[in-house]
C-alpha cells in the first residue's frame, strides 16, 4: 500500500495520501482540536461528461443530466435508503453533482466508523432497476421544473448559454425533463462502470478520526478494481461568445445580473489553479477596495449583493461578476470600461499586494476548516496537485502574473451580460 506525507512548511501542517490495494486514493487529514469529521467520496464525473469511451471502445453519448441522476440513485439499495442508515448513526449526509465531479459526503461527531462504512457501501454497490429509474424520473423532473423558475439559477445558466456555443457547460446540471426521460438502468450502469472505477476516485477525510479506522473500513468493503481508461469527448468551442446579452422575465423585486468574461482554458490542472489568480484579479478589477466599486455603490447601481467568482474545469474558465441592479446595462458598461482602463494603465503594485495578502488569508482559512480541507483534498486529487499548492501559488504570485491573467482572460470582446427582471 503506497503511502506518503504531503506537508506544508509554511503552515507546519500535513496530510497523508494512500493508494489502497483496491485502487482507491485516500486523502486523510486528522486535525487536532476538532470534535467532528467530514468525509467525501468523489469521482471526476460531472454534468459535462455527456459522451465518453472506455479504453478503445466507441464513444457512448448519454442523456443530459445522467451524472446528477446517478448521484440520486446511488443512495438507494436493495436494503433501503442510505439516509435511513445515516439517521441511525447521527451523521449529516448529502451529495452533489457539479460540472466536473460528483461527491458523496457526511459530517459527524460520533459513530464515525459506522458512517464511513455506509459511505463506502452506498457508492460501491449500485442498484438500478427500470422501475426505480422511472420513479426517480418523476422526482428529478419536479426538481428541474422548480429550478426553471428560480431567478438566481436562470440568470446563471443563461449567462453560460450566452458565453458558450457548444461546450456542455451551457446545459443545466440536472438536464431537462425530456433528457432524463431517456435514462435507463442500462445507461446508468454503463456510466457507473466508466466513472466509478476505484482507480479514478478519491476518498477524503478531515477532522477528528483515526487513519486506521478508514483503512480497516476500506479493507473490509472495497474489492480490488482493474484500472480503466476513460476518454471524454473533445469540445470544439470557438473563442467568441455566442450572444452579447440575454434577458429573461421572471418575478423578482430587483433585476438580477451576471457579467461573464470567457477566459482562455488550458489543462484541467492549470484551469483549477488559475482560479486563485482569477479571484485576485476580480478583486483588483471591481473589489470593494476599488474606486469603481465605490462609485457604483454610491450611485445605487449595485448593492451589498454584488460579488465575483471564478469557474474553472475541463476546457472552461469564466470570471463572473453578479448582483442586483436597477440598471444592469449601465453596470455592464462601467465594468467593461473599468477593465479596459486597468489593462491600459496597469495594476498598481500597492493594490496587487493588498489583494494578494487578502487572498492568502482567505486560503489559509481553508486549512483550518474540517469541511473545507476535505473538499480541497478532493479537488487536489482529481486535478493532480497538492492541497497546499494554492497557498504556495499565492505566495509566489507576481504583479506580472496578475497583469498577464488580466490581459488573457478579461477580453471585453469575449464577455456577456445576463439579466433576469420582472
XYZ file of C-alpha atoms in Angstrom:
422
model
C 0.000 0.000 0.000
C 1.633 3.237 -1.187
C 1.636 5.951 1.471
C 3.175 9.419 1.521
C 3.025 12.506 3.699
C 2.168 15.773 1.973
C 3.405 18.663 4.088
C 3.216 22.445 4.063
C 6.209 24.108 5.730
C 4.501 27.494 5.906
C 1.595 26.163 7.940
C 3.537 23.302 9.578
C 0.659 21.002 8.679
C 0.372 17.829 6.646
C -1.955 15.099 5.421
C -1.449 11.505 4.327
C -2.038 10.221 0.809
C -2.517 6.478 0.483
C -3.235 4.326 -2.559
C -5.324 1.467 -1.176
C -4.897 -2.036 -2.713
C -8.378 -1.633 -4.206
C -7.009 1.229 -6.343
C -8.792 3.976 -4.392
C -6.783 7.060 -3.397
C -7.234 8.071 0.249
C -6.523 11.645 1.348
C -6.518 11.653 5.151
C -6.016 14.666 7.397
C -6.587 14.108 11.136
C -6.960 17.558 12.727
C -6.372 18.075 16.443
C -8.803 20.147 18.448
C -11.850 19.381 16.310
C -14.806 17.365 17.570
C -16.198 16.417 14.167
C -15.051 14.719 10.981
C -16.025 15.310 7.367
C -15.699 12.719 4.582
C -16.202 12.881 0.803
C -16.128 10.025 -1.691
C -15.759 11.593 -5.138
C -15.284 10.843 -8.796
C -14.476 13.012 -11.767
C -17.883 12.542 -13.338
C -19.881 15.708 -13.870
C -22.692 17.026 -15.992
C -20.331 17.872 -18.880
C -19.339 14.211 -19.307
C -22.121 13.505 -21.778
C -20.028 11.476 -24.228
C -17.332 9.013 -23.209
C -15.490 5.847 -24.188
C -13.892 3.135 -22.069
C -10.480 2.111 -23.403
C -10.605 1.641 -27.169
C -14.391 1.310 -27.327
C -16.610 3.582 -29.401
C -17.975 6.722 -27.725
C -21.277 6.441 -25.877
C -23.453 9.546 -25.785
C -25.721 9.714 -22.754
C -28.697 11.997 -21.974
C -28.004 15.324 -20.314
C -28.368 15.095 -16.555
C -27.264 11.462 -16.175
C -24.419 12.233 -13.710
C -26.872 14.008 -11.404
C -29.418 11.201 -11.884
C -26.750 8.652 -10.949
C -25.984 10.618 -7.794
C -29.627 10.366 -6.726
C -29.880 6.670 -7.479
C -26.790 5.584 -5.553
C -28.496 6.417 -2.260
C -30.905 3.575 -2.973
C -30.066 -0.089 -2.417
C -31.942 -3.379 -2.088
C -31.798 -2.858 1.688
C -33.333 0.620 1.520
C -32.321 4.255 1.564
C -28.823 5.204 2.800
C -30.256 8.273 4.543
C -32.161 5.935 6.883
C -28.876 4.248 7.801
C -27.188 7.605 8.423
C -30.099 8.639 10.646
C -29.153 5.789 12.980
C -25.533 6.978 13.270
C -26.471 10.643 13.663
C -24.343 11.721 10.696
C -25.436 14.504 8.357
C -25.232 13.107 4.805
C -25.552 14.656 1.371
C -24.163 14.595 -2.176
C -23.651 16.979 -5.059
C -23.000 16.938 -8.776
C -21.125 19.794 -10.417
C -19.954 20.319 -13.983
C -16.830 18.213 -13.472
C -17.353 15.921 -10.463
C -19.764 14.105 -8.168
C -19.205 13.716 -4.438
C -20.994 11.837 -1.653
C -20.360 13.136 1.841
C -21.174 13.085 5.506
C -20.214 15.005 8.616
C -20.381 13.572 12.126
C -19.219 13.928 15.693
C -19.972 10.330 16.758
C -20.088 6.869 15.195
C -17.511 7.723 12.511
C -16.629 4.049 11.938
C -20.237 3.156 11.099
C -20.787 6.229 8.912
C -17.641 5.647 6.824
C -18.825 2.083 6.100
C -22.225 3.377 4.978
C -20.467 5.824 2.629
C -18.242 3.131 1.100
C -21.161 0.759 0.634
C -23.546 3.240 -0.950
C -21.029 4.388 -3.582
C -19.656 0.943 -4.481
C -22.871 -1.108 -4.590
C -25.131 0.318 -7.306
C -28.687 -0.939 -7.545
C -30.719 0.222 -10.530
C -33.938 -1.251 -11.936
C -36.223 0.130 -14.631
C -38.966 0.540 -12.031
C -36.848 2.618 -9.640
C -35.427 4.643 -12.546
C -38.946 5.581 -13.682
C -39.836 6.633 -10.134
C -36.724 8.844 -9.948
C -37.551 10.467 -13.304
C -40.671 11.887 -11.700
C -38.815 13.156 -8.630
C -35.983 14.807 -10.570
C -38.454 16.163 -13.138
C -40.127 18.136 -10.342
C -36.716 19.394 -9.206
C -35.910 20.581 -12.735
C -39.231 22.450 -13.067
C -38.572 24.158 -9.748
C -35.146 25.379 -10.919
C -36.644 26.553 -14.219
C -38.482 29.202 -12.174
C -35.545 30.089 -9.923
C -34.239 33.573 -10.902
C -30.745 33.006 -9.457
C -30.387 29.707 -11.311
C -31.714 31.084 -14.588
C -29.515 34.207 -14.643
C -26.515 31.916 -14.125
C -27.285 29.339 -16.807
C -28.483 31.997 -19.250
C -25.040 33.594 -18.897
C -23.265 30.302 -19.622
C -25.561 29.786 -22.608
C -24.588 33.229 -23.884
C -20.855 32.650 -23.411
C -20.571 29.154 -24.878
C -21.568 27.827 -28.294
C -21.000 24.088 -27.905
C -19.479 23.332 -24.516
C -21.842 21.202 -22.365
C -21.279 23.648 -19.509
C -24.145 25.618 -21.089
C -26.587 22.800 -20.204
C -28.270 22.590 -16.805
C -26.528 20.103 -14.490
C -29.796 18.216 -13.880
C -30.597 18.100 -17.622
C -34.149 18.635 -18.834
C -37.398 16.774 -18.225
C -37.090 15.433 -21.772
C -33.435 14.341 -21.484
C -33.842 12.452 -18.205
C -36.851 10.601 -19.651
C -34.315 8.811 -21.899
C -32.261 7.480 -18.977
C -32.454 3.725 -18.420
C -30.981 1.345 -15.865
C -28.630 0.039 -18.564
C -27.296 3.549 -19.291
C -26.806 4.200 -15.579
C -24.722 1.031 -15.217
C -22.662 1.975 -18.285
C -21.977 5.441 -16.881
C -21.229 3.965 -13.443
C -18.768 1.402 -14.813
C -16.916 4.122 -16.695
C -16.588 6.759 -13.995
C -16.905 4.920 -10.688
C -13.808 2.751 -11.057
C -11.923 2.973 -7.739
C -8.660 3.752 -9.533
C -10.197 7.028 -10.718
C -11.820 8.026 -7.428
C -10.795 9.621 -4.145
C -11.908 9.293 -0.537
C -11.083 12.394 1.504
C -11.453 12.647 5.285
C -10.546 15.544 7.592
C -11.066 16.271 11.271
C -11.436 14.041 14.304
C -10.867 10.460 13.122
C -8.266 7.719 13.151
C -6.480 6.779 9.912
C -6.516 3.060 10.788
C -10.317 3.152 11.068
C -10.589 4.364 7.469
C -8.111 1.772 6.178
C -9.894 -1.057 8.020
C -13.240 0.014 6.533
C -11.692 0.089 3.047
C -10.109 -3.351 3.623
C -13.483 -4.715 4.707
C -15.674 -3.297 1.936
C -13.647 -2.452 -1.170
C -12.676 -5.053 -3.758
C -9.622 -4.510 -5.982
C -10.620 -2.941 -9.269
C -8.809 -3.305 -12.603
C -7.815 0.170 -13.855
C -9.767 1.553 -16.788
C -9.036 4.466 -19.081
C -11.984 6.719 -19.777
C -11.894 9.182 -22.655
C -14.353 12.052 -22.783
C -15.215 13.869 -25.970
C -13.208 16.870 -27.067
C -15.269 20.044 -27.261
C -14.913 22.242 -30.333
C -15.587 25.582 -28.676
C -14.938 28.867 -30.543
C -13.171 31.639 -28.647
C -16.023 34.072 -29.324
C -19.160 34.377 -27.214
C -22.489 33.135 -28.566
C -24.569 36.165 -27.512
C -23.586 39.513 -26.023
C -26.750 39.970 -23.959
C -29.587 37.716 -22.783
C -32.659 38.588 -20.731
C -35.451 36.554 -19.147
C -38.652 37.686 -17.468
C -39.270 36.221 -14.018
C -40.764 37.550 -10.826
C -38.005 39.484 -8.994
C -38.091 42.577 -6.770
C -34.891 43.981 -8.290
C -33.312 42.898 -11.608
C -30.561 40.293 -11.256
C -27.494 40.346 -13.453
C -24.396 38.304 -14.165
C -21.470 39.508 -16.271
C -19.101 36.831 -17.539
C -15.664 37.065 -19.160
C -14.873 33.935 -21.161
C -11.296 33.015 -20.303
C -8.701 31.067 -22.233
C -8.749 27.469 -20.938
C -5.635 25.333 -20.567
C -5.233 21.917 -18.938
C -7.651 20.844 -16.204
C -4.940 21.265 -13.574
C -3.916 24.697 -14.857
C -7.530 25.866 -15.024
C -8.290 24.810 -11.445
C -5.164 26.528 -10.096
C -5.849 29.592 -12.265
C -8.959 30.197 -10.165
C -6.673 31.546 -7.453
C -5.165 34.188 -9.745
C -8.590 34.907 -11.219
C -10.058 35.663 -7.795
C -7.264 38.147 -7.097
C -7.728 39.862 -10.477
C -11.513 40.081 -9.959
C -10.788 41.751 -6.630
C -8.409 44.198 -8.340
C -10.958 44.995 -11.064
C -14.173 45.539 -9.060
C -13.374 44.540 -5.486
C -14.733 46.508 -2.527
C -11.500 48.497 -2.186
C -11.612 49.771 -5.791
C -12.847 53.188 -6.839
C -15.112 51.556 -9.427
C -16.913 49.533 -6.760
C -17.364 52.583 -4.524
C -18.706 54.667 -7.426
C -21.201 52.000 -8.482
C -22.285 51.537 -4.880
C -22.582 55.255 -4.102
C -24.685 55.813 -7.230
C -27.010 52.992 -6.187
C -26.158 50.896 -9.240
C -25.089 47.936 -7.109
C -25.784 46.883 -3.542
C -24.284 44.537 -0.964
C -25.265 41.517 -3.086
C -22.515 42.344 -5.619
C -19.728 39.777 -5.807
C -17.424 37.824 -8.057
C -16.359 34.241 -8.649
C -14.146 32.256 -10.991
C -15.387 28.993 -12.504
C -12.893 26.558 -13.965
C -12.804 22.979 -15.172
C -12.095 20.898 -18.288
C -11.876 23.322 -21.219
C -13.556 26.214 -19.457
C -12.598 29.254 -17.386
C -15.086 32.027 -16.615
C -14.742 35.168 -14.489
C -18.138 36.308 -13.213
C -19.459 39.475 -11.562
C -23.028 39.287 -10.247
C -25.585 41.110 -8.178
C -28.784 43.155 -8.230
C -29.222 46.469 -10.025
C -31.966 48.761 -11.264
C -29.778 49.312 -14.339
C -27.724 46.179 -15.193
C -26.719 47.531 -18.619
C -25.073 50.572 -17.023
C -23.188 48.304 -14.587
C -22.061 46.203 -17.557
C -20.805 49.267 -19.435
C -18.958 50.649 -16.386
C -17.252 47.334 -15.620
C -16.147 46.933 -19.241
C -14.703 50.439 -19.185
C -13.015 49.775 -15.845
C -11.411 46.556 -17.093
C -10.157 48.274 -20.245
C -8.625 51.112 -18.194
C -6.980 48.625 -15.849
C -5.488 46.808 -18.827
C -4.209 50.061 -20.332
C -2.885 51.655 -17.135
C -1.702 48.505 -15.403
C -2.351 47.202 -11.889
C -0.710 49.230 -9.149
C 1.855 47.366 -7.047
C 0.156 48.534 -3.844
C -3.285 47.276 -4.886
C -1.840 43.974 -6.063
C -0.069 43.360 -2.775
C -3.230 44.169 -0.820
C -5.337 41.774 -2.935
C -2.670 39.054 -2.787
C -2.463 39.232 1.004
C -6.250 39.164 1.333
C -6.357 36.042 -0.864
C -3.604 34.436 1.211
C -5.661 34.998 4.342
C -8.795 33.503 2.756
C -6.979 30.403 1.566
C -5.087 29.944 4.840
C -8.520 29.701 6.455
C -9.345 26.707 4.257
C -6.766 24.590 6.064
C -8.293 25.273 9.474
C -11.773 24.119 8.458
C -12.607 20.417 8.539
C -15.159 20.679 5.734
C -13.064 22.984 3.527
C -9.915 20.866 3.966
C -11.750 17.691 2.939
C -13.092 19.494 -0.136
C -9.685 20.912 -1.040
C -8.084 17.445 -0.857
C -10.729 16.064 -3.238
C -10.068 18.830 -5.738
C -6.305 18.386 -5.389
C -6.516 14.648 -6.024
C -8.838 14.882 -9.031
C -6.848 17.731 -10.639
C -3.454 16.295 -9.626
C -1.917 18.907 -7.339
C -1.045 19.206 -3.667
C -3.833 20.562 -1.474
C -1.373 23.210 -0.263
C -0.394 24.318 -3.766
C -2.966 27.161 -3.996
C -1.392 28.775 -0.936
C 2.100 28.387 -2.415
C 0.857 29.844 -5.692
C -0.472 32.953 -3.933
C 2.773 33.329 -2.011
C 4.800 33.281 -5.231
C 2.372 35.215 -7.438
C 3.844 38.350 -9.014
C 2.347 41.556 -10.340
C 3.325 40.463 -13.851
C 1.396 37.180 -13.363
C -1.735 39.112 -12.421
C -1.405 41.517 -15.349
C -0.876 38.622 -17.769
C -4.036 36.933 -16.431
C -5.962 40.201 -16.818
C -4.904 40.558 -20.458
C -5.574 36.926 -21.331
C -8.837 36.269 -19.511
C -10.717 39.599 -19.365
C -11.193 40.357 -23.036
C -14.062 42.897 -23.379
C -14.880 41.340 -26.757
C -15.429 37.966 -25.091
C -17.912 38.799 -22.383
C -21.681 38.728 -21.967
C -24.454 40.110 -19.789
C -27.332 38.021 -18.430
C -30.344 39.774 -16.884
C -33.457 38.489 -15.131
C -36.111 41.117 -14.485
C -39.807 41.381 -13.839
